[in-house]
PDB file of N, CA and C in Angstrom:
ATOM      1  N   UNK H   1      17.584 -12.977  -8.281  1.00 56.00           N
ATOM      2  CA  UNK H   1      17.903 -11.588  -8.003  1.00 56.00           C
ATOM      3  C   UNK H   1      16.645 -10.734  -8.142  1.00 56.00           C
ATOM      4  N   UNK H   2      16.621  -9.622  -7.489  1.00 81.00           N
ATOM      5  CA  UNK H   2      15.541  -8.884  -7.447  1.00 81.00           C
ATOM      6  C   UNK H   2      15.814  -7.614  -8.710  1.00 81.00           C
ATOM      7  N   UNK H   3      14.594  -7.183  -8.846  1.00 80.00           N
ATOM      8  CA  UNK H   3      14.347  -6.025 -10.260  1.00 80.00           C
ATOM      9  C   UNK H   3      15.117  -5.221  -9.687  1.00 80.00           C
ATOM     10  N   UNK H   4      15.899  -4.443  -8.906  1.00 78.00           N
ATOM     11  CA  UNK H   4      16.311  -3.379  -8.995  1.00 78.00           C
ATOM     12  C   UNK H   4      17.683  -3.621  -9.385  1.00 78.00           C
ATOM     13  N   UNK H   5      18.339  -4.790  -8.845  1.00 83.00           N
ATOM     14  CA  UNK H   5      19.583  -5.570  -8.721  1.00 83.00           C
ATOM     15  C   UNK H   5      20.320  -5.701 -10.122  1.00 83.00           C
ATOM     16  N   UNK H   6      19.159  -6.429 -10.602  1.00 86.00           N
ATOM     17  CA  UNK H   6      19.145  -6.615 -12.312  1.00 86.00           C
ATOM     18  C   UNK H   6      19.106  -5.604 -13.523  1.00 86.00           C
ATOM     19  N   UNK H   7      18.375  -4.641 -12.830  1.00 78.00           N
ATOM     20  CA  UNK H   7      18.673  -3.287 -13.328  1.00 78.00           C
ATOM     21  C   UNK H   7      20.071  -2.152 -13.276  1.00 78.00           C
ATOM     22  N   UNK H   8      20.142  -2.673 -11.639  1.00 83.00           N
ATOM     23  CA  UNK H   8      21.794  -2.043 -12.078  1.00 83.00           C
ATOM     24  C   UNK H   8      22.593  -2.974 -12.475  1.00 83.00           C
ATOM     25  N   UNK H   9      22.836  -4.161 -12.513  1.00 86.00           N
ATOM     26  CA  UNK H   9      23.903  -4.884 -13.101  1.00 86.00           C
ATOM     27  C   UNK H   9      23.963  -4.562 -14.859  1.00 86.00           C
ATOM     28  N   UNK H  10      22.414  -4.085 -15.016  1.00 86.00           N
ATOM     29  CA  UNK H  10      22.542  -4.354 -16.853  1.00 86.00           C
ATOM     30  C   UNK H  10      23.024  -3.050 -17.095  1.00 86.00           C
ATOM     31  N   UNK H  11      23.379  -2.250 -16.076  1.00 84.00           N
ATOM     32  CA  UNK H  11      23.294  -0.465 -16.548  1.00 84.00           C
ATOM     33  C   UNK H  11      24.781  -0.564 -17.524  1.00 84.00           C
ATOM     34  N   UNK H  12      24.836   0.205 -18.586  1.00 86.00           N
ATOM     35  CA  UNK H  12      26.125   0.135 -19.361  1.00 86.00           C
ATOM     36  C   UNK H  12      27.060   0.760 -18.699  1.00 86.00           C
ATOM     37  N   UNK H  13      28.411  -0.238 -18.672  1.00 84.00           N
ATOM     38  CA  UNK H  13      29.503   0.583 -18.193  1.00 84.00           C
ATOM     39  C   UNK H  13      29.920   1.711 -18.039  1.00 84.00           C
ATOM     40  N   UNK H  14      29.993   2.620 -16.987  1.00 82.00           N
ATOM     41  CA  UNK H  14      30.499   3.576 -16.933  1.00 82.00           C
ATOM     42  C   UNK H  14      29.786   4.703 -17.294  1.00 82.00           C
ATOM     43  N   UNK H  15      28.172   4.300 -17.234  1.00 83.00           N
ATOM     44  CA  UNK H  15      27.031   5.153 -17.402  1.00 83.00           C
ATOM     45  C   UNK H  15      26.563   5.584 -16.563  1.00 83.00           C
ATOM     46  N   UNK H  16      27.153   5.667 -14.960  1.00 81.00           N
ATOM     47  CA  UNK H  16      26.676   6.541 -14.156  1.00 81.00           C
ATOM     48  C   UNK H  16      28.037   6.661 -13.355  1.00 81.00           C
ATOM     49  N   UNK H  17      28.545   7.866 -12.974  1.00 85.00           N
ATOM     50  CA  UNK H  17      29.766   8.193 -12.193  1.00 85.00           C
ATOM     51  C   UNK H  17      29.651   8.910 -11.227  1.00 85.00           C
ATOM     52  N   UNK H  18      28.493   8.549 -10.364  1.00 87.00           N
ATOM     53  CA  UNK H  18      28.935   9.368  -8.894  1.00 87.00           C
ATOM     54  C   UNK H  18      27.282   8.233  -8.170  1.00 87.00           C
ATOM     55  N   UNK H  19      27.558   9.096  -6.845  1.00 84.00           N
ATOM     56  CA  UNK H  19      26.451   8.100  -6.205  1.00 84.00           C
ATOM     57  C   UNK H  19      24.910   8.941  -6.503  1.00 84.00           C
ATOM     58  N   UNK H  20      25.067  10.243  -6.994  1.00 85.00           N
ATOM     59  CA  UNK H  20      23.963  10.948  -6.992  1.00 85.00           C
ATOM     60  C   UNK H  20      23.527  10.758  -8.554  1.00 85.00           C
ATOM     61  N   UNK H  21      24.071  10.199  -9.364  1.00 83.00           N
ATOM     62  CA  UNK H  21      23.364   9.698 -10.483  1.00 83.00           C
ATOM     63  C   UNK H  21      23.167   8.214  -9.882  1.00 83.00           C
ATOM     64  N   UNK H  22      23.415   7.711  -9.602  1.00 83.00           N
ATOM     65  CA  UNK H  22      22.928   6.312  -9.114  1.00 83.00           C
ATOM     66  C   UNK H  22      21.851   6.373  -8.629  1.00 83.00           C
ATOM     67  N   UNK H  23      21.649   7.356  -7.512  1.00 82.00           N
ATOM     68  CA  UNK H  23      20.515   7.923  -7.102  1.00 82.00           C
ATOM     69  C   UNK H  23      19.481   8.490  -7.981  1.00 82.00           C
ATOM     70  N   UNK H  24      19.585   9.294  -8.335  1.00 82.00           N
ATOM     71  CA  UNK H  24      18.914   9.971  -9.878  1.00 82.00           C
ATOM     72  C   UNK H  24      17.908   8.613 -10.815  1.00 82.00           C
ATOM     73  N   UNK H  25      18.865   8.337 -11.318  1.00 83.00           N
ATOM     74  CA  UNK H  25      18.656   7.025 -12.256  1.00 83.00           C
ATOM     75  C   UNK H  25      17.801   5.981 -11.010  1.00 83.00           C
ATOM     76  N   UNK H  26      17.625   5.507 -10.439  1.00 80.00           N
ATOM     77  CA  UNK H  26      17.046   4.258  -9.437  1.00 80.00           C
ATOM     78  C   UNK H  26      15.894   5.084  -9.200  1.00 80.00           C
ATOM     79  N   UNK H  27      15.719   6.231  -8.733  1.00 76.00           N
ATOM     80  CA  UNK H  27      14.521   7.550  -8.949  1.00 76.00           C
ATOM     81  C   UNK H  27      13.530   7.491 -10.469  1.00 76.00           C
ATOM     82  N   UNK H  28      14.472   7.638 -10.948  1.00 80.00           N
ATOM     83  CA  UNK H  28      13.892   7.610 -12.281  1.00 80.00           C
ATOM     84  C   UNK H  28      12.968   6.355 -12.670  1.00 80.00           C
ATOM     85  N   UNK H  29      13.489   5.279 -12.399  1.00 77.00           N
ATOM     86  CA  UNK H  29      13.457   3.943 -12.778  1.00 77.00           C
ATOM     87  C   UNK H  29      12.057   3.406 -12.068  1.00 77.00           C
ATOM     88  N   UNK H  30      12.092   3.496 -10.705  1.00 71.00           N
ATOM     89  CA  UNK H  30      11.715   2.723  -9.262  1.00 71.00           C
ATOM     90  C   UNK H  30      10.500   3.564  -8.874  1.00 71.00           C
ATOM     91  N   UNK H  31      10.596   4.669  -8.978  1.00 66.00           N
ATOM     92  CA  UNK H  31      10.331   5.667  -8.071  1.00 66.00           C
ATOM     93  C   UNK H  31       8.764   6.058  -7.949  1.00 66.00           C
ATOM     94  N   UNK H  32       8.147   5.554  -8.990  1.00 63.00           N
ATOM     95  CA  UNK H  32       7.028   5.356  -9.254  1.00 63.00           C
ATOM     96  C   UNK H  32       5.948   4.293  -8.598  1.00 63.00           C
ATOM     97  N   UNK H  33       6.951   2.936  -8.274  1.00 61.00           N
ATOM     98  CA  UNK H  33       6.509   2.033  -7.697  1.00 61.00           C
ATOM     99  C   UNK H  33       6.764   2.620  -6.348  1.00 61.00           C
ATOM    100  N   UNK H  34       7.766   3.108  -5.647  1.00 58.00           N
ATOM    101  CA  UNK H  34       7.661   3.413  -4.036  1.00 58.00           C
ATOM    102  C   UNK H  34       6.598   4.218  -4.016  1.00 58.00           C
ATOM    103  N   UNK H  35       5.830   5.342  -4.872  1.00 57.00           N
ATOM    104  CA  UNK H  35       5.474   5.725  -4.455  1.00 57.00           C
ATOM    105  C   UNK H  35       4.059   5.283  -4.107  1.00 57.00           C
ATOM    106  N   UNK H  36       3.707   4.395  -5.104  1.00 55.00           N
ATOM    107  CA  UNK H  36       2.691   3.551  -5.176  1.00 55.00           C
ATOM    108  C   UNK H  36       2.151   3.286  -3.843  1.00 55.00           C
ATOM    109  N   UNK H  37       3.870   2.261  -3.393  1.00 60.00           N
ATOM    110  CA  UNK H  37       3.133   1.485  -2.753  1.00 60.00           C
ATOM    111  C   UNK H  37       3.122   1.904  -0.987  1.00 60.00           C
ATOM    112  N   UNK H  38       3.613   3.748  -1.014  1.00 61.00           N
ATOM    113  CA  UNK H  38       3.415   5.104   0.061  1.00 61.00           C
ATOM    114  C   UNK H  38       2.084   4.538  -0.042  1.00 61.00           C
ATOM    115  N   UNK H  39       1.218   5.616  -0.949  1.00 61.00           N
ATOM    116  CA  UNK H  39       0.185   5.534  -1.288  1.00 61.00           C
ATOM    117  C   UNK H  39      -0.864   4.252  -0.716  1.00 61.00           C
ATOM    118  N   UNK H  40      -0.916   3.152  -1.352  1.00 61.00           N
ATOM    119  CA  UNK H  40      -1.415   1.969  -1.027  1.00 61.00           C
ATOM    120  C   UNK H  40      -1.815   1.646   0.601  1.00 61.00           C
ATOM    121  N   UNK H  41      -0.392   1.842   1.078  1.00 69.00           N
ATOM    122  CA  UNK H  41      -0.127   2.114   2.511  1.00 69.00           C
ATOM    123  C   UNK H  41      -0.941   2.732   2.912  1.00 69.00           C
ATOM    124  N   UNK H  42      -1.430   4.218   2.748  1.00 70.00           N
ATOM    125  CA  UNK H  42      -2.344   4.809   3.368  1.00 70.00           C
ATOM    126  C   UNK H  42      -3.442   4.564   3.158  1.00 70.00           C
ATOM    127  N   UNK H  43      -3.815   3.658   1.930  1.00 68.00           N
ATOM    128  CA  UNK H  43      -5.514   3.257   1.636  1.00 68.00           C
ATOM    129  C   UNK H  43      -5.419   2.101   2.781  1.00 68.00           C
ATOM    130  N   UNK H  44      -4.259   1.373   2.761  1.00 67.00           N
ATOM    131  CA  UNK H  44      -4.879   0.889   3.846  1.00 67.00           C
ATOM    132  C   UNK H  44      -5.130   0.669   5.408  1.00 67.00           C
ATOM    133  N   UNK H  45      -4.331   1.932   5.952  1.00 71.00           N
ATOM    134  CA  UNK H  45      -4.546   2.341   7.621  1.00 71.00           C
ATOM    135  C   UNK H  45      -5.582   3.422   7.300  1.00 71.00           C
ATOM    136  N   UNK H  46      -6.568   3.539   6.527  1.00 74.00           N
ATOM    137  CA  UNK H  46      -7.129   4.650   6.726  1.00 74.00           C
ATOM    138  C   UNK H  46      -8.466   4.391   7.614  1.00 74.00           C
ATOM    139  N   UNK H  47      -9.224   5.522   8.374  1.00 76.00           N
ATOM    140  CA  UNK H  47     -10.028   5.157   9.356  1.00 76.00           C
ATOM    141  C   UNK H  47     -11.001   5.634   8.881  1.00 76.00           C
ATOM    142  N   UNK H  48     -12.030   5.497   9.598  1.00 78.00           N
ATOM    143  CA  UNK H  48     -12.958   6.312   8.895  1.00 78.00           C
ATOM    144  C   UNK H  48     -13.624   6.936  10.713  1.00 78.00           C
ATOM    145  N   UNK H  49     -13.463   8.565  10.711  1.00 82.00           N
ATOM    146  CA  UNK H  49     -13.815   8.938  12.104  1.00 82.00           C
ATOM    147  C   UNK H  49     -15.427   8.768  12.559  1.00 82.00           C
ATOM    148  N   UNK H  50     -15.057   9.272  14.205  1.00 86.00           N
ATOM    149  CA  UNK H  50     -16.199   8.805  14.523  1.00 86.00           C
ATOM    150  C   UNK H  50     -17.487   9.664  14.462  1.00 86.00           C
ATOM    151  N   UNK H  51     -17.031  10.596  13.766  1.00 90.00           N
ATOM    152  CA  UNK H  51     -18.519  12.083  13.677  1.00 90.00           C
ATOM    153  C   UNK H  51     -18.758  11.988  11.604  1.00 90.00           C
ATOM    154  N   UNK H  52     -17.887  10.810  11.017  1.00 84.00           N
ATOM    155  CA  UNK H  52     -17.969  10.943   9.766  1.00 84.00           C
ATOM    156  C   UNK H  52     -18.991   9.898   9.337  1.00 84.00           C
ATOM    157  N   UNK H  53     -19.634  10.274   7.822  1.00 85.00           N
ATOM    158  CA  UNK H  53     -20.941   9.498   8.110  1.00 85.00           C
ATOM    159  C   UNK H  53     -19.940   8.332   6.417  1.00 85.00           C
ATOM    160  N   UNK H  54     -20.800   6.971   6.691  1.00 81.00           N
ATOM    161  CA  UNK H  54     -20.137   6.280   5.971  1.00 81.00           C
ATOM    162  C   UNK H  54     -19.614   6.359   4.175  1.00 81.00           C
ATOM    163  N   UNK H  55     -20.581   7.333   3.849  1.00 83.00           N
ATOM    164  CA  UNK H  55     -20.954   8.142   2.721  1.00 83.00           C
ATOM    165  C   UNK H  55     -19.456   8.894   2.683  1.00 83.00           C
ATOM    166  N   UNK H  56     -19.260   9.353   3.287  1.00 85.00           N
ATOM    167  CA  UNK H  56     -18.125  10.963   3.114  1.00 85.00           C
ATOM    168  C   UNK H  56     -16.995   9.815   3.593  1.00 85.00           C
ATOM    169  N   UNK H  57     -16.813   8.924   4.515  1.00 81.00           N
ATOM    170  CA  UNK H  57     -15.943   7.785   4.551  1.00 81.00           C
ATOM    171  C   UNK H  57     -15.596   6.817   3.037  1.00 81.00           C
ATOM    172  N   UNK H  58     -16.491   6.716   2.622  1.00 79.00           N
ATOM    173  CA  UNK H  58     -16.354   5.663   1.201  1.00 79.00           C
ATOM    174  C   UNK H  58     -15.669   7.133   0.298  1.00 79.00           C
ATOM    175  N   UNK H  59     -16.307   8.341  -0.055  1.00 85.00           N
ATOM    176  CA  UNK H  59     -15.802   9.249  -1.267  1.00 85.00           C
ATOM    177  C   UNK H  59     -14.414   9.335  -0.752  1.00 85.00           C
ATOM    178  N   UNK H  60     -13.968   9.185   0.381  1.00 83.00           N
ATOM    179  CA  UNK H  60     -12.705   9.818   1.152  1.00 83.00           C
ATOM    180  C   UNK H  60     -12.022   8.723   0.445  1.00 83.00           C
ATOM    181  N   UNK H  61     -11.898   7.588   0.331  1.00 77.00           N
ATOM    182  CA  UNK H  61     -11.619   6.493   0.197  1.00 77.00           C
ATOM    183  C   UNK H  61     -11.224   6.281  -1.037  1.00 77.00           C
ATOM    184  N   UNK H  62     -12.461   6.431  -2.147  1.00 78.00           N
ATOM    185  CA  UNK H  62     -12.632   6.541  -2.951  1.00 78.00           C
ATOM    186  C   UNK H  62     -11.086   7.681  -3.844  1.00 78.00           C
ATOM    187  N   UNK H  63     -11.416   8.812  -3.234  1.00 82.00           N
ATOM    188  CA  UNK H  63     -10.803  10.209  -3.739  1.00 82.00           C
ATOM    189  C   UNK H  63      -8.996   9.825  -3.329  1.00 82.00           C
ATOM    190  N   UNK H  64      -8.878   8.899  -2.757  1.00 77.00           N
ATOM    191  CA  UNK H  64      -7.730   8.801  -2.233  1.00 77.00           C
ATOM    192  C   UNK H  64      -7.063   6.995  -3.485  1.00 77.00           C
ATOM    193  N   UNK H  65      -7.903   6.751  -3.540  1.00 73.00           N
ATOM    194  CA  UNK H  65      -7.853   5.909  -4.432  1.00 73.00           C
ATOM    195  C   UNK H  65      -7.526   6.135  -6.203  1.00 73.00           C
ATOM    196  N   UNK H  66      -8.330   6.992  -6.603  1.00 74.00           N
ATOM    197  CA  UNK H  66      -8.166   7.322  -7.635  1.00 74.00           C
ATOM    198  C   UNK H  66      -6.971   8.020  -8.038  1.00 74.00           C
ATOM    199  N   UNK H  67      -6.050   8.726  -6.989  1.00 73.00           N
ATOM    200  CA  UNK H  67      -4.929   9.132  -7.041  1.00 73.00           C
ATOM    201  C   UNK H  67      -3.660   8.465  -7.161  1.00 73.00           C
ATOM    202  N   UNK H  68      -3.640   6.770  -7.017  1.00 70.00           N
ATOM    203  CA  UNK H  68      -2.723   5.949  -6.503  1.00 70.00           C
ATOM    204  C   UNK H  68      -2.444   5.541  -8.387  1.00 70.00           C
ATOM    205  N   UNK H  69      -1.052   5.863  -8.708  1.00 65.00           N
ATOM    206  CA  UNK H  69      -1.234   5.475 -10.586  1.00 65.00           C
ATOM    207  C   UNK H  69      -0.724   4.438 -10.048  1.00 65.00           C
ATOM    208  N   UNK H  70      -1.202   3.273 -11.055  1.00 67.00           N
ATOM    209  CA  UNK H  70      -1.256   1.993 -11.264  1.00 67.00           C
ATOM    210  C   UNK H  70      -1.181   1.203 -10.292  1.00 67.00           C
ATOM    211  N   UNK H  71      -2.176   1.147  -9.704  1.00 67.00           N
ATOM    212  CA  UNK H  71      -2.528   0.183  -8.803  1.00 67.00           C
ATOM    213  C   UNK H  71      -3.407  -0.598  -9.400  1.00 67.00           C
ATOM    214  N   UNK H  72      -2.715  -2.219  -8.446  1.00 71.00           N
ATOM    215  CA  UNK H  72      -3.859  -3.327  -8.941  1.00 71.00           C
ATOM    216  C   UNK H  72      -4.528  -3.336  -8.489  1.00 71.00           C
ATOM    217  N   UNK H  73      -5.474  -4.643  -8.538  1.00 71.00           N
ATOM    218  CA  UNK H  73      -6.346  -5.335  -8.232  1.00 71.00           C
ATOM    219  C   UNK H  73      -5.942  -6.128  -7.118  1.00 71.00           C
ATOM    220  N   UNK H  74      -4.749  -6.971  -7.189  1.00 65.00           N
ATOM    221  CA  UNK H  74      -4.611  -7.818  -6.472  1.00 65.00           C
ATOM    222  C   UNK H  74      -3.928  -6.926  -5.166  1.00 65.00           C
ATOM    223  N   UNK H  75      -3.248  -5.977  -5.692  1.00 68.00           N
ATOM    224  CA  UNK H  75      -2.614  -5.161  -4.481  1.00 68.00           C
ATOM    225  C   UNK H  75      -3.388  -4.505  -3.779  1.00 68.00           C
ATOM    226  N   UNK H  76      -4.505  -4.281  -4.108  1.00 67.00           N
ATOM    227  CA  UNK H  76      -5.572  -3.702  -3.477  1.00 67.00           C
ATOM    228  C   UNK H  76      -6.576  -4.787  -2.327  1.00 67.00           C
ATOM    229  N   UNK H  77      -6.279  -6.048  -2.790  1.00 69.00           N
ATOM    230  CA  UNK H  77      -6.736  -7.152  -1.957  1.00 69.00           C
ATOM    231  C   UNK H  77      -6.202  -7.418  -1.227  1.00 69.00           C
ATOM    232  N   UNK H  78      -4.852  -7.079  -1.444  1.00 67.00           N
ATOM    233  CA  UNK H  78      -3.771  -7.641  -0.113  1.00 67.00           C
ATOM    234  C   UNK H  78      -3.652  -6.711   0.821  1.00 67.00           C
ATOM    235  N   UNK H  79      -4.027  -5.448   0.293  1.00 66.00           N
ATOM    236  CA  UNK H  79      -4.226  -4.479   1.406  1.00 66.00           C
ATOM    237  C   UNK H  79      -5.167  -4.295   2.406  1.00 66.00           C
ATOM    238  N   UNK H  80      -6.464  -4.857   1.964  1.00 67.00           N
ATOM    239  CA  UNK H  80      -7.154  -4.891   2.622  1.00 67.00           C
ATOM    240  C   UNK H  80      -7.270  -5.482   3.672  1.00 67.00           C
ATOM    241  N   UNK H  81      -6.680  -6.784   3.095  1.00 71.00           N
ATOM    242  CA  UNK H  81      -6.972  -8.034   3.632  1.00 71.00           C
ATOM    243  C   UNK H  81      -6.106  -8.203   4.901  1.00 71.00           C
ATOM    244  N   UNK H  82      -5.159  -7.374   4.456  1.00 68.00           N
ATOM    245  CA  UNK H  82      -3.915  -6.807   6.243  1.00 68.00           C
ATOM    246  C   UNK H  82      -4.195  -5.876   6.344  1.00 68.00           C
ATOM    247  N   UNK H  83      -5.036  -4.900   6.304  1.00 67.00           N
ATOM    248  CA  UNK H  83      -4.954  -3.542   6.449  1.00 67.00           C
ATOM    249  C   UNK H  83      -6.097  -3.468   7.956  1.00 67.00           C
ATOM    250  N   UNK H  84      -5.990  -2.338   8.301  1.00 66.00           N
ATOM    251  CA  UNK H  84      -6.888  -1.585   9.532  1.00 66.00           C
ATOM    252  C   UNK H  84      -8.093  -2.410  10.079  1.00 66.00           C
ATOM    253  N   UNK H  85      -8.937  -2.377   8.658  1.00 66.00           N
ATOM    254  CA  UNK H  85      -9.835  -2.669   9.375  1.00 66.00           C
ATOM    255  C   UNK H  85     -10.675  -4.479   9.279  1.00 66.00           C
ATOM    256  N   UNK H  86      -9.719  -4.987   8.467  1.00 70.00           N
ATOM    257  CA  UNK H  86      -9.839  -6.233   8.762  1.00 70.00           C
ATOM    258  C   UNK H  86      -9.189  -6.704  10.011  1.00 70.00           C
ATOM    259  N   UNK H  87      -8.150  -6.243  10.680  1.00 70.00           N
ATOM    260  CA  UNK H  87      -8.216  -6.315  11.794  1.00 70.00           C
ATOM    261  C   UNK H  87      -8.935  -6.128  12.645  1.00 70.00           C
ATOM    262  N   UNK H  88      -9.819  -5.133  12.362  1.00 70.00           N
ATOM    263  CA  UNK H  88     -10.437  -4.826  13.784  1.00 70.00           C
ATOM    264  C   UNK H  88     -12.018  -5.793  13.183  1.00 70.00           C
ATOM    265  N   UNK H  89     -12.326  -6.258  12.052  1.00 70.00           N
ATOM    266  CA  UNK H  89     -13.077  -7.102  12.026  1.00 70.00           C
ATOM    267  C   UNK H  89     -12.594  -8.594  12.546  1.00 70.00           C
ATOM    268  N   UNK H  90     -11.650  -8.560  12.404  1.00 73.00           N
ATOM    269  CA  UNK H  90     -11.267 -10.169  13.228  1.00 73.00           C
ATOM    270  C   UNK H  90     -11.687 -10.302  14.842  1.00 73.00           C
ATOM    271  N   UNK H  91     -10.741  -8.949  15.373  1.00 75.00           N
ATOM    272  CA  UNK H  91     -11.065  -8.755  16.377  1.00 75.00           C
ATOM    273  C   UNK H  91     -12.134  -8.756  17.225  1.00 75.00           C
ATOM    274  N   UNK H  92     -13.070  -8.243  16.199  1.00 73.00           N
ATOM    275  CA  UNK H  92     -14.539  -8.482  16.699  1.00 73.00           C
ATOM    276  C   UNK H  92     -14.981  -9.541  16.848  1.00 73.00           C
ATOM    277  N   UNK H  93     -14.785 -10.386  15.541  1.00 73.00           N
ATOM    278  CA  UNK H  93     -14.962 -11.912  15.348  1.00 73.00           C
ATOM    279  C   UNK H  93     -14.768 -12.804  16.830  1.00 73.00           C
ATOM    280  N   UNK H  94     -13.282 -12.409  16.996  1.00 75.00           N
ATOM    281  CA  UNK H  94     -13.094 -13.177  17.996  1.00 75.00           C
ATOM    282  C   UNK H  94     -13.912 -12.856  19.302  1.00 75.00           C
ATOM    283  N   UNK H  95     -13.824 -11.879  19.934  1.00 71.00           N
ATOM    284  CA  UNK H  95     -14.364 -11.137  20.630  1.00 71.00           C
ATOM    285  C   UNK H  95     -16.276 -11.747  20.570  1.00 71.00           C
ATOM    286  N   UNK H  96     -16.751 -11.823  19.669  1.00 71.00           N
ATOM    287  CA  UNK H  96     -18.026 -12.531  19.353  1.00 71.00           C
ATOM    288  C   UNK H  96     -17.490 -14.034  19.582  1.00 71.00           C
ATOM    289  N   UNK H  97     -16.937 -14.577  19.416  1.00 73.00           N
ATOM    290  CA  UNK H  97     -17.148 -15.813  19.494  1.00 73.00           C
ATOM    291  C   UNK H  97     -16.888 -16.307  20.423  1.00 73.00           C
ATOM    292  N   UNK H  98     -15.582 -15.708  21.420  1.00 74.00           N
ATOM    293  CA  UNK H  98     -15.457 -15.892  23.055  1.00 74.00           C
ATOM    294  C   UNK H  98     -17.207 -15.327  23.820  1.00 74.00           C
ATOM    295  N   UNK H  99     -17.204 -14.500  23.525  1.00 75.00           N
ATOM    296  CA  UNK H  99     -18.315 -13.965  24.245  1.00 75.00           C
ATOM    297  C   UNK H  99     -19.475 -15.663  24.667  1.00 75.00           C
ATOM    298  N   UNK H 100     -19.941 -16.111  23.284  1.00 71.00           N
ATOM    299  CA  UNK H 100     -21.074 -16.462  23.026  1.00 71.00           C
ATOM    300  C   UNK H 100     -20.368 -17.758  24.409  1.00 71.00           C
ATOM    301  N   UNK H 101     -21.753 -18.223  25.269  1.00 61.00           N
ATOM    302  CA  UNK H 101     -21.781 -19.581  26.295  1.00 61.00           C
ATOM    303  C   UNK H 101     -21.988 -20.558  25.264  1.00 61.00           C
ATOM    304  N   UNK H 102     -21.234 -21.662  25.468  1.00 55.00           N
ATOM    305  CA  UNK H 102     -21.506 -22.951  24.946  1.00 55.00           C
ATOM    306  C   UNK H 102     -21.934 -23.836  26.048  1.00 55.00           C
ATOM    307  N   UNK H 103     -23.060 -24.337  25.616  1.00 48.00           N
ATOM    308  CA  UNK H 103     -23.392 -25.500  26.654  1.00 48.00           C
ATOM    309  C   UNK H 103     -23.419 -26.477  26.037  1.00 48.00           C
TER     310      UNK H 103
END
């Protein structure tokens, strides 16, 4: 079973009576992690434009980072690692490697 599941099954009887404390309470509980992982999300589609210099791209990055409470390490790898612009480094990859003639 998943953490949220387990959380309401353990809730004491008859300790929440309507759907908007259910709501409330799962807010309370959870709500920290969704927002996280909002957050996370946007570190990792973020772009960096094309009149911005890589400097003001990294603080952007940076400044957007430091805002995300409790974020890992590892979640921060996995973001990357699917995120924006490892795609478009693959892409290139490939793109380089079709290019090149083999004889």
């Amino acid at each position: 079973m998943g953490k949220a599941l387990d959380w309401y099954m353990e809730l004491p009887l008859k300790s929440i009576d309507s759907y908007q404390a259910t709501a409330d309470a799962f807010v309370a509980k959870f709500g920290t992690a969704i927002q996280t992982m909002q957050d996370e999300r946007i570190l990792t589609d973020i772009k960096q434009s094309s009149n911005e210099s890589l400097s003001n791209y990294h603080k952007r990055c940076n400044d957007l980072l430091v805002n995300i409470p409790d974020v890992t390490t590892m979640s921060l790898i996995w973001r990357f690692l699917t995120g924006s612009l490892m795609r478009s480094l693959r892409k290139l990859y490939c793109y380089k490697l079709r290019s090149r003639k083999m004889y």
